[in-house]
Tab-separated table of C-alpha atoms and ligand atoms in Angstrom:
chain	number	residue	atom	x	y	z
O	1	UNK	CA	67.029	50.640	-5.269
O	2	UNK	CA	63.602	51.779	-6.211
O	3	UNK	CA	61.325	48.968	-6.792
O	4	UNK	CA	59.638	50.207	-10.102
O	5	UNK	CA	63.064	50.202	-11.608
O	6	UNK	CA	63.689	46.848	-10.176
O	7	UNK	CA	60.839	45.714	-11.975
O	8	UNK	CA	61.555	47.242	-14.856
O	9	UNK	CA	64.990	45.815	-15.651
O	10	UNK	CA	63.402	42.746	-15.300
O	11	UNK	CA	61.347	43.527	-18.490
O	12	UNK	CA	63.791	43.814	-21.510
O	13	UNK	CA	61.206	45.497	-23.766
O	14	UNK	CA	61.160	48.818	-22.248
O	15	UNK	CA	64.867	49.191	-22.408
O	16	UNK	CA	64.407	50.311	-26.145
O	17	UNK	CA	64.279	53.523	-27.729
O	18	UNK	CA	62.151	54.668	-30.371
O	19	UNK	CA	62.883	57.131	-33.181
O	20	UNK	CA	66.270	57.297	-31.015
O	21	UNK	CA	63.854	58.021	-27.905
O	22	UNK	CA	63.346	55.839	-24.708
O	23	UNK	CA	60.213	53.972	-25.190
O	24	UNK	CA	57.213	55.031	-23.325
O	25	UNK	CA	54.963	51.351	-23.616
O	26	UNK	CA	51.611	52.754	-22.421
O	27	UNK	CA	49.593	50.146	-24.483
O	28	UNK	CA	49.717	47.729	-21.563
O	29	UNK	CA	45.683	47.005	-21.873
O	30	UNK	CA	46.118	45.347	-25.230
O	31	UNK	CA	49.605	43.351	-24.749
O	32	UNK	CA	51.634	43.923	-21.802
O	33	UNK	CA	55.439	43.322	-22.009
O	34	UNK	CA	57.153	40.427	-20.691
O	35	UNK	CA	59.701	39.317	-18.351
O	36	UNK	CA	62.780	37.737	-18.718
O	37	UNK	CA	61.481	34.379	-16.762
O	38	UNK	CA	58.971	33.995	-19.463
O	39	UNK	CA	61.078	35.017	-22.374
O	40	UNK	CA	63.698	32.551	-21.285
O	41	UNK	CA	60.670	29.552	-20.759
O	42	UNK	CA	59.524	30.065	-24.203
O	43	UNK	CA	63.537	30.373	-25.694
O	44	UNK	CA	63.393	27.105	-23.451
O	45	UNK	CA	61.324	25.412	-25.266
O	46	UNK	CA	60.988	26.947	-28.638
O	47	UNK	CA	64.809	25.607	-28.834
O	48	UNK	CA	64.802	22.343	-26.680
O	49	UNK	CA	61.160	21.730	-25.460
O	50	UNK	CA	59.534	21.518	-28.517
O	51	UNK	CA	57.440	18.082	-28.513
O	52	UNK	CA	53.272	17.337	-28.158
O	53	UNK	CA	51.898	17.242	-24.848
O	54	UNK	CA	50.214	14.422	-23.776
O	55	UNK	CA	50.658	12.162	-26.388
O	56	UNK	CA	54.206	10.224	-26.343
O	57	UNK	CA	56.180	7.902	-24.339
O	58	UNK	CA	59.380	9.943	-24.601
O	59	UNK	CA	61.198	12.367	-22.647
O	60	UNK	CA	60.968	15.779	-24.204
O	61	UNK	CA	57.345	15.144	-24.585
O	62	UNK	CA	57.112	14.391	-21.160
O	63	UNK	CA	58.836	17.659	-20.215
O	64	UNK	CA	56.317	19.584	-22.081
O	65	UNK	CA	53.501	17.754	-20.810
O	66	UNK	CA	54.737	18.514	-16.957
O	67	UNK	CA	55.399	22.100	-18.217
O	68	UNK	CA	52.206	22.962	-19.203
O	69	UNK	CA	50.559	21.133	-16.812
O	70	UNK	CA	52.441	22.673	-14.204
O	71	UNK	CA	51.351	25.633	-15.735
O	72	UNK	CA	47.298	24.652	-15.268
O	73	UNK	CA	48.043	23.776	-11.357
O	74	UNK	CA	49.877	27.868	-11.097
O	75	UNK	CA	46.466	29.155	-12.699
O	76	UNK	CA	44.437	27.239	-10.212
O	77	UNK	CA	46.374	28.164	-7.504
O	78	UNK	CA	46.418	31.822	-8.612
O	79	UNK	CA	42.718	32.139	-9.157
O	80	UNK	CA	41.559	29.853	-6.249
O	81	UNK	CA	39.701	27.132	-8.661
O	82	UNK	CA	39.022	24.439	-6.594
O	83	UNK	CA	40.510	21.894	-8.773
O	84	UNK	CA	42.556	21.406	-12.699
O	85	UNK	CA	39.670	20.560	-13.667
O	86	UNK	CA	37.807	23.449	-13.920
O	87	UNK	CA	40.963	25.028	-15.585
O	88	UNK	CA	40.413	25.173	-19.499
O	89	UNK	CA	43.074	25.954	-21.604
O	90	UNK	CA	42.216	28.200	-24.908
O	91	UNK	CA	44.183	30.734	-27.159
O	92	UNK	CA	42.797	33.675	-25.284
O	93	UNK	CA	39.662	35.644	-23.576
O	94	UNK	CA	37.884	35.877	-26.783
O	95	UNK	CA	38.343	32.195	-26.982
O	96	UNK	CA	36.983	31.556	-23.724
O	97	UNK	CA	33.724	33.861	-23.697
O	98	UNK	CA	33.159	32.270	-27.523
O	99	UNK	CA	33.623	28.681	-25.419
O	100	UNK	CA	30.876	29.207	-23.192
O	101	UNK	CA	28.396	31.346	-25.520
O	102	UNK	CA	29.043	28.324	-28.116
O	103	UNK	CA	28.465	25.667	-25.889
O	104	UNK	CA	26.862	26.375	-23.198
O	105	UNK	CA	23.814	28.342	-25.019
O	106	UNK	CA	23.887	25.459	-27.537
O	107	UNK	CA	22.427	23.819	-24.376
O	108	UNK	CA	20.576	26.179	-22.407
O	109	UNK	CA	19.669	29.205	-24.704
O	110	UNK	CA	16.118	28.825	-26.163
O	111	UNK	CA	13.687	30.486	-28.492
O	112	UNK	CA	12.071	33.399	-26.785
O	113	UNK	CA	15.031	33.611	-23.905
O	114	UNK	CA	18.152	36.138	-23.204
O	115	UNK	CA	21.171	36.694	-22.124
O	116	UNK	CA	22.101	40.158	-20.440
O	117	UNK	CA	25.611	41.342	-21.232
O	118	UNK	CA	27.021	45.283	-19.535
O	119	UNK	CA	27.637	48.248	-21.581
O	120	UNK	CA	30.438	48.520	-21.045
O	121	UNK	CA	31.501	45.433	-22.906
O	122	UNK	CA	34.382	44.806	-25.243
O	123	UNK	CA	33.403	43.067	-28.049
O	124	UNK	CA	34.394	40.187	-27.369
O	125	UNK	CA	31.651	39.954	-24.710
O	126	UNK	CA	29.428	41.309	-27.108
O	127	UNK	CA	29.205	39.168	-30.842
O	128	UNK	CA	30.064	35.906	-29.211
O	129	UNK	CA	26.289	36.521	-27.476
O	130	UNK	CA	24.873	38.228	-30.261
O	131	UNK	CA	25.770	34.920	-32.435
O	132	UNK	CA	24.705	32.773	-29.597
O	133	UNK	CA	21.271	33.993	-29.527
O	134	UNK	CA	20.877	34.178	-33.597
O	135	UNK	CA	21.252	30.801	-33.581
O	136	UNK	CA	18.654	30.230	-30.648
O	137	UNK	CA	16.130	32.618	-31.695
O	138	UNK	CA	16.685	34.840	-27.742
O	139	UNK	CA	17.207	38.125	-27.301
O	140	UNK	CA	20.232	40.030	-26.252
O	141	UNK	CA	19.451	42.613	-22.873
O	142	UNK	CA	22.028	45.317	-21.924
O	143	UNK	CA	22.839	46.474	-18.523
O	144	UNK	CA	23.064	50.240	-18.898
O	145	UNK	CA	25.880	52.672	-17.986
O	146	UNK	CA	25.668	55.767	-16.294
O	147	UNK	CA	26.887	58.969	-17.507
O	148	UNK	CA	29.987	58.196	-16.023
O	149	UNK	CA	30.366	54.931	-17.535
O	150	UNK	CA	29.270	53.648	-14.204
O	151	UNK	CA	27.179	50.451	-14.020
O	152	UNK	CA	25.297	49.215	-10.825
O	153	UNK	CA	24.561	45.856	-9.900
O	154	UNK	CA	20.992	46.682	-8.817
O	155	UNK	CA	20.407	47.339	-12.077
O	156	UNK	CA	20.102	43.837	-13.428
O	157	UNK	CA	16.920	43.519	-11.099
O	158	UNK	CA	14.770	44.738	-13.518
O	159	UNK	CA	16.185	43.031	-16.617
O	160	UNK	CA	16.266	39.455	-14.745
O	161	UNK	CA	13.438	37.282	-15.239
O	162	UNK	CA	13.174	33.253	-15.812
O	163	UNK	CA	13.984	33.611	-19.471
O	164	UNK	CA	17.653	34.831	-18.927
O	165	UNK	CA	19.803	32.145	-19.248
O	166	UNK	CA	22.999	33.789	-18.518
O	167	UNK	CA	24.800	37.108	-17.701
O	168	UNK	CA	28.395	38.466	-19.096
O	169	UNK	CA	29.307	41.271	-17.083
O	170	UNK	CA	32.833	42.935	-17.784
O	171	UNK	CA	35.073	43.241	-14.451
O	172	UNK	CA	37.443	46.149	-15.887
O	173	UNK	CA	36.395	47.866	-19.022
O	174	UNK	CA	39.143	48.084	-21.340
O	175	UNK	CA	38.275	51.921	-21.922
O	176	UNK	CA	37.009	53.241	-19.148
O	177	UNK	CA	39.663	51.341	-16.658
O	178	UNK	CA	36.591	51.132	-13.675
O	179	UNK	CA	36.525	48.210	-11.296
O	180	UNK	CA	32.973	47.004	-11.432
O	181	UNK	CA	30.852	45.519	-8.369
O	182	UNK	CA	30.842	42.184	-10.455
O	183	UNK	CA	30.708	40.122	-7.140
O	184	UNK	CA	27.564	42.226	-6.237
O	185	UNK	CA	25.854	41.547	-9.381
O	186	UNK	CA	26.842	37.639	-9.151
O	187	UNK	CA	25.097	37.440	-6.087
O	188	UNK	CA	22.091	38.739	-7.367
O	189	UNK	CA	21.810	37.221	-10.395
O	190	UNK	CA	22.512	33.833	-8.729
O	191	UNK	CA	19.272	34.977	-6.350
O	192	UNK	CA	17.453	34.347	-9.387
O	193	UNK	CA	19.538	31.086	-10.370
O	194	UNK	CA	20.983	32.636	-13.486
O	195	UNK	CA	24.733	31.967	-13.823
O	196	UNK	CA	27.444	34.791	-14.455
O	197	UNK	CA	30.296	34.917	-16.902
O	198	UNK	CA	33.043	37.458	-15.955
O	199	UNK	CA	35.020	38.927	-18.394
O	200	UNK	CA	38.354	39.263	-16.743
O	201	UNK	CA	40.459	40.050	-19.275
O	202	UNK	CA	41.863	43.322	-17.669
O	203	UNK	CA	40.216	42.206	-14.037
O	204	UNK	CA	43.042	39.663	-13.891
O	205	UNK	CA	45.826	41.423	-14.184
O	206	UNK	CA	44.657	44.522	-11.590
O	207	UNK	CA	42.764	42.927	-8.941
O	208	UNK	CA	43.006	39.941	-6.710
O	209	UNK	CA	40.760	37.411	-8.128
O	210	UNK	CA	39.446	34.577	-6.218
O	211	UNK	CA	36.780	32.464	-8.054
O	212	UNK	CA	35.013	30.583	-5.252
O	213	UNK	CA	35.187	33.581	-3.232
O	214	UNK	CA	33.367	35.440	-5.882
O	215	UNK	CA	31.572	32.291	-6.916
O	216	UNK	CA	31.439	33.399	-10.803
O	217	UNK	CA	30.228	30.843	-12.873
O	218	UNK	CA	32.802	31.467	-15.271
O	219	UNK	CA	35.878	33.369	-15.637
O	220	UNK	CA	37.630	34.222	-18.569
O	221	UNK	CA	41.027	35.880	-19.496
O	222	UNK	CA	43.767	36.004	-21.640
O	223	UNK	CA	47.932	35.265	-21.056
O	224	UNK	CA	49.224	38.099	-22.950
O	225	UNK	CA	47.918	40.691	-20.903
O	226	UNK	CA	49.130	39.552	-17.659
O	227	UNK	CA	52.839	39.146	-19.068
O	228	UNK	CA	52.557	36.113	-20.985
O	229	UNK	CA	52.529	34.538	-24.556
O	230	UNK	CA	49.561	35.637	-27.026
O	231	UNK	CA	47.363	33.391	-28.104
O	232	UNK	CA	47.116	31.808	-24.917
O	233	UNK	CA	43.980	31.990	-22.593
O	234	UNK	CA	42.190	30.709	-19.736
O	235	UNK	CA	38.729	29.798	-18.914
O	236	UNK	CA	37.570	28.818	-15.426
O	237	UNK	CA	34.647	27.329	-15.032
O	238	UNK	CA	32.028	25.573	-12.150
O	239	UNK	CA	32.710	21.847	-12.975
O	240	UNK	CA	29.070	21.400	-12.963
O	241	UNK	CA	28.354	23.348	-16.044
O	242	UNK	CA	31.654	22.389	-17.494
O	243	UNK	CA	30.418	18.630	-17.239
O	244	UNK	CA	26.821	18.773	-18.645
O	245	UNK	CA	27.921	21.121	-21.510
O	246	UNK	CA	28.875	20.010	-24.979
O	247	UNK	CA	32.447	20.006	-26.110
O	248	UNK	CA	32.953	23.196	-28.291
O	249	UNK	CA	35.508	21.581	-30.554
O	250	UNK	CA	36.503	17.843	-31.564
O	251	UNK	CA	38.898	16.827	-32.252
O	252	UNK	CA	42.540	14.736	-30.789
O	253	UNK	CA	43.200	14.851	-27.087
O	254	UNK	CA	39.386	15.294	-26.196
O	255	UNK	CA	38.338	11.901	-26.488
O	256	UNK	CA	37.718	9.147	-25.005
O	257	UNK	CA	37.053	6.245	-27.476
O	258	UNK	CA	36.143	6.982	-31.285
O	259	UNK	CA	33.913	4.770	-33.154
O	260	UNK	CA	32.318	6.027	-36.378
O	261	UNK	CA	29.146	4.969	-35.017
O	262	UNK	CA	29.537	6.674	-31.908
O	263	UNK	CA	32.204	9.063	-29.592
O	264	UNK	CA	32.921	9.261	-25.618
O	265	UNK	CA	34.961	12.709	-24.439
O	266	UNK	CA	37.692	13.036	-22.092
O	267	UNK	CA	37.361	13.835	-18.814
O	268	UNK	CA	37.720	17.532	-17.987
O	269	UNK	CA	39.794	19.325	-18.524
O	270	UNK	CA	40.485	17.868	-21.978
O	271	UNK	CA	37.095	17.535	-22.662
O	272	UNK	CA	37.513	21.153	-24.052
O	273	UNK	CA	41.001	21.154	-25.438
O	274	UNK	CA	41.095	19.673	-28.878
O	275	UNK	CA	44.048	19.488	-31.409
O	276	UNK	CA	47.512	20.158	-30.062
O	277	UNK	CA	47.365	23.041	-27.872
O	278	UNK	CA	49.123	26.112	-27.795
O	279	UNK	CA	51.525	24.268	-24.976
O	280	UNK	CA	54.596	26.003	-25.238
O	281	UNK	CA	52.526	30.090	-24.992
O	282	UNK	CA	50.095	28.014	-22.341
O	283	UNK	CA	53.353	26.727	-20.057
O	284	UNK	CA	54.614	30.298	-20.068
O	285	UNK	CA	51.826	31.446	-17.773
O	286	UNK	CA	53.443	29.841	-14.596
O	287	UNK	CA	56.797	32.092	-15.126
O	288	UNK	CA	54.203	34.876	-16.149
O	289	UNK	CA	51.801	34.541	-12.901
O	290	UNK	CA	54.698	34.122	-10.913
O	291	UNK	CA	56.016	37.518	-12.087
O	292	UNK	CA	52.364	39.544	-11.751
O	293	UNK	CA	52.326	37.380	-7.855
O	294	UNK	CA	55.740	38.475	-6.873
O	295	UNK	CA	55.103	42.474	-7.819
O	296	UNK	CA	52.130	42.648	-6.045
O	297	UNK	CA	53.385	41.118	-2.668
O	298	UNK	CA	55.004	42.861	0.568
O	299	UNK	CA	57.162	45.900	-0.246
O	300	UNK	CA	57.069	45.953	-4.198
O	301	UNK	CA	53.150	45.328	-4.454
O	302	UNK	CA	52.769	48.607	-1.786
O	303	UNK	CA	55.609	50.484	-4.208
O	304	UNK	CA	53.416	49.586	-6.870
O	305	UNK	CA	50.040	50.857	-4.892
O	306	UNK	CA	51.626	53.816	-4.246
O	307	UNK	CA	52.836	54.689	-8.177
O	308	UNK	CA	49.870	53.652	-9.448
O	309	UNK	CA	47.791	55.974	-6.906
O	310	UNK	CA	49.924	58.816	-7.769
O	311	UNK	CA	50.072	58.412	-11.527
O	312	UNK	CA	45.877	58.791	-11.797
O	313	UNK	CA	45.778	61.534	-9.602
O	314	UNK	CA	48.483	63.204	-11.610
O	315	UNK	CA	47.197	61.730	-14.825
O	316	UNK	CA	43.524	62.902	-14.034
O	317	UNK	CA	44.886	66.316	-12.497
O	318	UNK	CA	46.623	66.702	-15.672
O	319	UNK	CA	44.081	66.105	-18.354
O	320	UNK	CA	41.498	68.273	-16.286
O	321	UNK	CA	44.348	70.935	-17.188
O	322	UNK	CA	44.412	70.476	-20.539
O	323	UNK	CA	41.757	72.962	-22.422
O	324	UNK	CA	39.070	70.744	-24.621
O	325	UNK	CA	40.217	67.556	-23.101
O	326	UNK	CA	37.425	64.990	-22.211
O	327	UNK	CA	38.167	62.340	-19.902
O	328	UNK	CA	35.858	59.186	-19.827
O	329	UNK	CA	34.838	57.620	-16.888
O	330	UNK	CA	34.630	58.535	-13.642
O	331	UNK	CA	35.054	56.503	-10.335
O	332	UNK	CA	37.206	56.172	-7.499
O	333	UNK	CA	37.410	52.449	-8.260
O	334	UNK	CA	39.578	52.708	-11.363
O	335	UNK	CA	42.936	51.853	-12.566
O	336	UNK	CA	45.743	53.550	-14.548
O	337	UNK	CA	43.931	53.213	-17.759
O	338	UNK	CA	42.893	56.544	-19.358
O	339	UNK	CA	40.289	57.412	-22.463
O	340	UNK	CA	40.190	60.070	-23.301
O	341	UNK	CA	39.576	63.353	-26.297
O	342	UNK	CA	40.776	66.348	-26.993
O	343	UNK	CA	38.651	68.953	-28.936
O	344	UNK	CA	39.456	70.078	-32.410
O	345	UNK	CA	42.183	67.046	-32.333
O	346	UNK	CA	41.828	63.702	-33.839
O	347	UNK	CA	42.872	61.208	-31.493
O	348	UNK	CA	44.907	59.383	-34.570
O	349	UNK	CA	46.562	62.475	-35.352
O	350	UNK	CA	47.312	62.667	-31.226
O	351	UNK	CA	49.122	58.862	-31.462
O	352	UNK	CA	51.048	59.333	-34.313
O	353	UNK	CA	52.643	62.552	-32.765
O	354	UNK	CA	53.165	60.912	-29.531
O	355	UNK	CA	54.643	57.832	-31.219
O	356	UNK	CA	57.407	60.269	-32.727
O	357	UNK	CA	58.475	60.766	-29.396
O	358	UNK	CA	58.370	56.985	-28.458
O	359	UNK	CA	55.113	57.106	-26.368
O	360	UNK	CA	53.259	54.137	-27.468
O	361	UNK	CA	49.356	54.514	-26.824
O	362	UNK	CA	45.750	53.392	-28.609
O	363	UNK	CA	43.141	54.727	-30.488
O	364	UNK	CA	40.611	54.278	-31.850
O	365	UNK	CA	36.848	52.638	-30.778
O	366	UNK	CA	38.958	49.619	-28.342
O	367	UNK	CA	36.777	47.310	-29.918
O	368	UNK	CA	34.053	48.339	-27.830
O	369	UNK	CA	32.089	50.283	-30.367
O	370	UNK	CA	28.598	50.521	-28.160
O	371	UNK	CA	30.963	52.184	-25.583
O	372	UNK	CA	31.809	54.962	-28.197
O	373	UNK	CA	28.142	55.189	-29.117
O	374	UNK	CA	27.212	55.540	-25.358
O	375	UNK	CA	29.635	58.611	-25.158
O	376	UNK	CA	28.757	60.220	-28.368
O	377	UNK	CA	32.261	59.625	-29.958
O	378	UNK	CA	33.891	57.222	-32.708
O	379	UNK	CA	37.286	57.132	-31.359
O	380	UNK	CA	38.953	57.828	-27.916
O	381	UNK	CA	43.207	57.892	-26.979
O	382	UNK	CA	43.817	55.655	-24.607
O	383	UNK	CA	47.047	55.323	-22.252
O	384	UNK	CA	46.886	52.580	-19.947
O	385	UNK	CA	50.154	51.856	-17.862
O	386	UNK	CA	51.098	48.764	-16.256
O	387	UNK	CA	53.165	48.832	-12.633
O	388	UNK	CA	56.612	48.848	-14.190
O	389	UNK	CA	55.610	52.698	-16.279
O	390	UNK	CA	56.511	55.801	-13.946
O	391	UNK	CA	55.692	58.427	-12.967
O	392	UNK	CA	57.782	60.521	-14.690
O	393	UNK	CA	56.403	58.990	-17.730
O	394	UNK	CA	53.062	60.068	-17.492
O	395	UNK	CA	54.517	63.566	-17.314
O	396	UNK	CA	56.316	62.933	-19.989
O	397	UNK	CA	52.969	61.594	-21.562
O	398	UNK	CA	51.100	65.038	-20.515
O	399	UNK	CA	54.130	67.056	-22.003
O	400	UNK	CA	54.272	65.357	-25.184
O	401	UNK	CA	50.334	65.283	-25.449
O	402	UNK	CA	50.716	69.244	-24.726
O	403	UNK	CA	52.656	69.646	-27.517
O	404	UNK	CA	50.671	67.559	-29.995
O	405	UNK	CA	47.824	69.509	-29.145
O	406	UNK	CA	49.661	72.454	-30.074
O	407	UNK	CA	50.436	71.583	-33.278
O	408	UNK	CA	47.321	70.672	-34.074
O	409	UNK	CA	45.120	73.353	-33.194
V	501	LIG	N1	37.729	41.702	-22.913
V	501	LIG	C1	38.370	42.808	-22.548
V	501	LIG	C2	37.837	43.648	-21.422
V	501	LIG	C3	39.562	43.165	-23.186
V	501	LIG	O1	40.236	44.251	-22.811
V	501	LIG	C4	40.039	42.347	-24.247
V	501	LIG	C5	41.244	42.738	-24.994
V	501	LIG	O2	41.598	43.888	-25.048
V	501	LIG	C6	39.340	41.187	-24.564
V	501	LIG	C7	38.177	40.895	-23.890
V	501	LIG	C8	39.800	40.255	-25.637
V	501	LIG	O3	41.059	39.727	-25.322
V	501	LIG	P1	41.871	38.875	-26.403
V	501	LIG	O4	41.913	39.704	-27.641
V	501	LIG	O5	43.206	38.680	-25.767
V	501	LIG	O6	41.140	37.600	-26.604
C-alpha cells in the first residue's frame, strides 16, 4: 500500500467531493485537516469528557484534567522543553506572540528602546509589537528581505544595539514557504544578550523542532495547523523569563491566594492560564502530535520526503511553464507552500475557478500585508499542501490553474 494513501484514509476530510468533485484541500497553511484519533478525542469528550480541569474532586473532571495534562507532557516531549513548566497553554500562535509582547515588554520595553521583528512576518508577529511599543514609547526595527524573500541572520548585526529588547523572527513564512536560519540568528542575537521569539506557527508542523537545542527564548505555535483543534495554541518559553514576567491575564486557575488588598499567582504553568481553558481543543494535541510524529518516522516520514521533494520540483517546474506566472520566493530551503501571480489574472478570480473544480487554495495578502508591499503586489494565490496531498494533485492543481488562466485572459 502506498503510504500517502495510508495517510490519507486516516484523514476523513479529504474523502469529500466538491461541486460533485474530489476535494483537492491545498489550504493546509491556514487549517490543516484532521485525523480520525483526534476527531474521535474531541467526540470523546465533547460527548462524555465534558467537565473543568483542575478544579473538582470528581471523576470526569479528573479525566479531563489528566487529558489535557497529558496533553502538556506530549508537547514537551515533542518540542524538547525541559520541563511542563515552560509549556503555556493559549488559544493559538497569535495568542502566544500577543502573550509575550503584552507581558514581557510591559516589563522590559522602555521609552527610547526596540524590538526587531523579520519581513517576512505574518501579522501576527507584526501588531502584537507594534502595540507593544505604542504603549512603551520604542521603536519597531525590521530585518530586511532579499529580493527573493530571503533573510540572513547576519543581518541583524547592524540593527542590534543595547536598546533592543527583543527579536521576533518568523521560522517559515506563511507565503513564501522558506525555512529561515532562525537558529543562526538566535545565536547572534543572544551574543548581544537580546532574547528571541520564534514564530513557529508553520515551523512546527515542517521541521524538527527542538527548543533547547535551538535555545529560542520563546516559541510559539498554534494546534490547528499541525492537525489539531482551533483555538488551541502553545507557547514555550525559558522558565526564567516566564517567572519574572507579569501574568498577561487574571483571572481563576492562576492564583494563588486572593485578597482584595493584595494577590499571589500560581506557579507556572498556570501562572499564565486564566479562566477555564480551552481543555477539550488543548487535550487533542497529544492524538494530533502523535499523528504529525508517526508520519514523519522510518518508512512513511522518507515516503513523505520523497512526495514532498517531488511535488516542488514539479510544482516550481510547472509554474515556470506557465506564461505571466510569478512565483515568490526563492530558496532551496523551502517547503510545499507556493505564492504565487499570474499576469492579467486576479488571483480571486484564479480561486474561485479552481474552487469549481474542488481545489481549495488562498488568496489574498495572507495577513502579511508588508510582505505584499515588499513584492510590489496586493494579493498573491497560494497552494500549500500538507504530506497526505499528491502528487497527482498538484497536476491536477497546474491543469485546473491552466484552464482558469484561459478563461480569463
Ligand atoms: N504566524 C504564521 C507564520 C502563520 O502562518 C499564522 C497563521 O497563518 C499565524 C502566525 C497565526 O496563527 P493563528 O491564526 O492560528 O493564531
Amino acid at each position: 500500500m502506498n503510504a500517502i494513501q495510508d495517510i490519507r484514509d486516516r484523514v476523513p476530510a479529504l474523502a469529500q467531493t466538491v461541486y460533485g468533485k474530489p476535494l483537492v484541500y491545498l489550504d493546509n497553511a491556514a487549517t490543516a485537516q484532521k485525523p480520525v484519533e483526534v476527531i474521535e478525542l474531541l467526540n470523546r469528550m465533547n460527548s462524555a469528557t465534558n467537565a473543568n480541569v483542575h478544579r473538582a474532586m470528581y471523576r470526569l473532571s479528573d479525566e479531563a484534567t489528566n487529558l489535557y495534562e497529558g496533553a502538556r507532557e506530549r508537547v514537551r516531549e515533542f518540542i524538547n522543553a525541559p520541563a511542563r513548566e515552560n509549556v503555556i497553554f493559549t488559544s493559538g500562535a497569535t495568542a502566544s506572540i500577543n502573550l509575550v509582547a503584552s507581558s514581557f515588554c510591559a516589563k522590559y520595553l522602555k521609552e527610547g528602546d526596540s524590538v526587531i521583528v523579520t519581513e517576512d512576518s505574518h501579522h501576527s508577529n507584526i501588531v502584537p509589537w507594534q502595540l507593544a511599543c505604542e504603549k512603551a514609547g520604542a521603536s519597531l526595527k525590521v530585518l530586511p528581505i532579499d529580493e527573493n524573500g530571503v533573510w540572513s541572520a547576519q543581518d541583524i548585526i547592524p540593527l542590534l544595539d543595547e536598546r533592543v529588547k527583543i527579536v521576533a523572527a518568523t521560522h517559515i513564512s506563511n507565503v513564501l514557504g522558506i525555512i529561515n536560519p532562525v537558529k543562526e540568528l538566535i545565536e547572534i542575537a543572544h551574543r548581544y544578550g537580546v532574547p528571541v521569539l520564534v514564530d513557529g506557527a508553520q515551523g512546527i508542523v515542517h521541521t524538527r523542532v527542538d527548543v533547547q537545542e535551538l535555545d529560542c527564548d520563546f516559541y510559539a505555535f498554534s494546534a490547528h495547523k499541525i492537525y489539531g483543534e482551533t483555538g488551541s495554541g502553545i507557547l514555550y518559553g525559558k522558565e526564567h523569563w516566564l517567572e519574572e514576567m507579569p501574568p498577561y491575564m487574571g483571572g481563576g486557575d492562576m492564583v494563588g491566594t486572593v485578597t482584595f488588598a493584595k494577590t499571589t499567582y500560581a506557579p507556572l504553568p498556570l501562572k499564565f492560564e486564566a479562566g477555564t481553558p480551552n481543555f477539550i481543543g488543548s487535550a487533542a494535541l497529544k492524538p494530533a502530535l502523535d499523528f504529525a510524529w508517526e508520519i514523519s518516522q522510518g518508512e512513511c516520514g522518507k515516503a513523505v520526503k520523497e512526495s514532498e521533494s517531488k511535488i516542488i520540483a514539479y510544482m516550481k517546474g510547472a509554474l515556470a511553464e506557465i506564461d505571466g506566472a510569478v512565483l515568490y520566493g526563492e530558496s532551496q530551503n523551502r517547503i510545499p507552500l507556493f505564492s504565487f501571480n499570474v499576469e492579467g489574472c486576479h488571483p480571486g478570480d484564479i480561486a474561485q475557478i479552481l474552487d469549481k473544480m474542488g481545489i481549495a487554495v488562498r488568496t489574498g495578502m495572507l495577513c502579511a500585508e508588508p510582505l505584499m508591499a515588499h513584492f510590489g503586489v496586493t494579493s498573491m494565490v497560494r497552494a500549500s499542501f500538507a504530506p497526505y496531498n499528491t502528487l497527482q494533485e498538484a497536476e491536477y492543481f497546474i491543469s485546473g490553474l491552466k484552464r482558469a488562466v484561459a478563461m480569463l485572459r
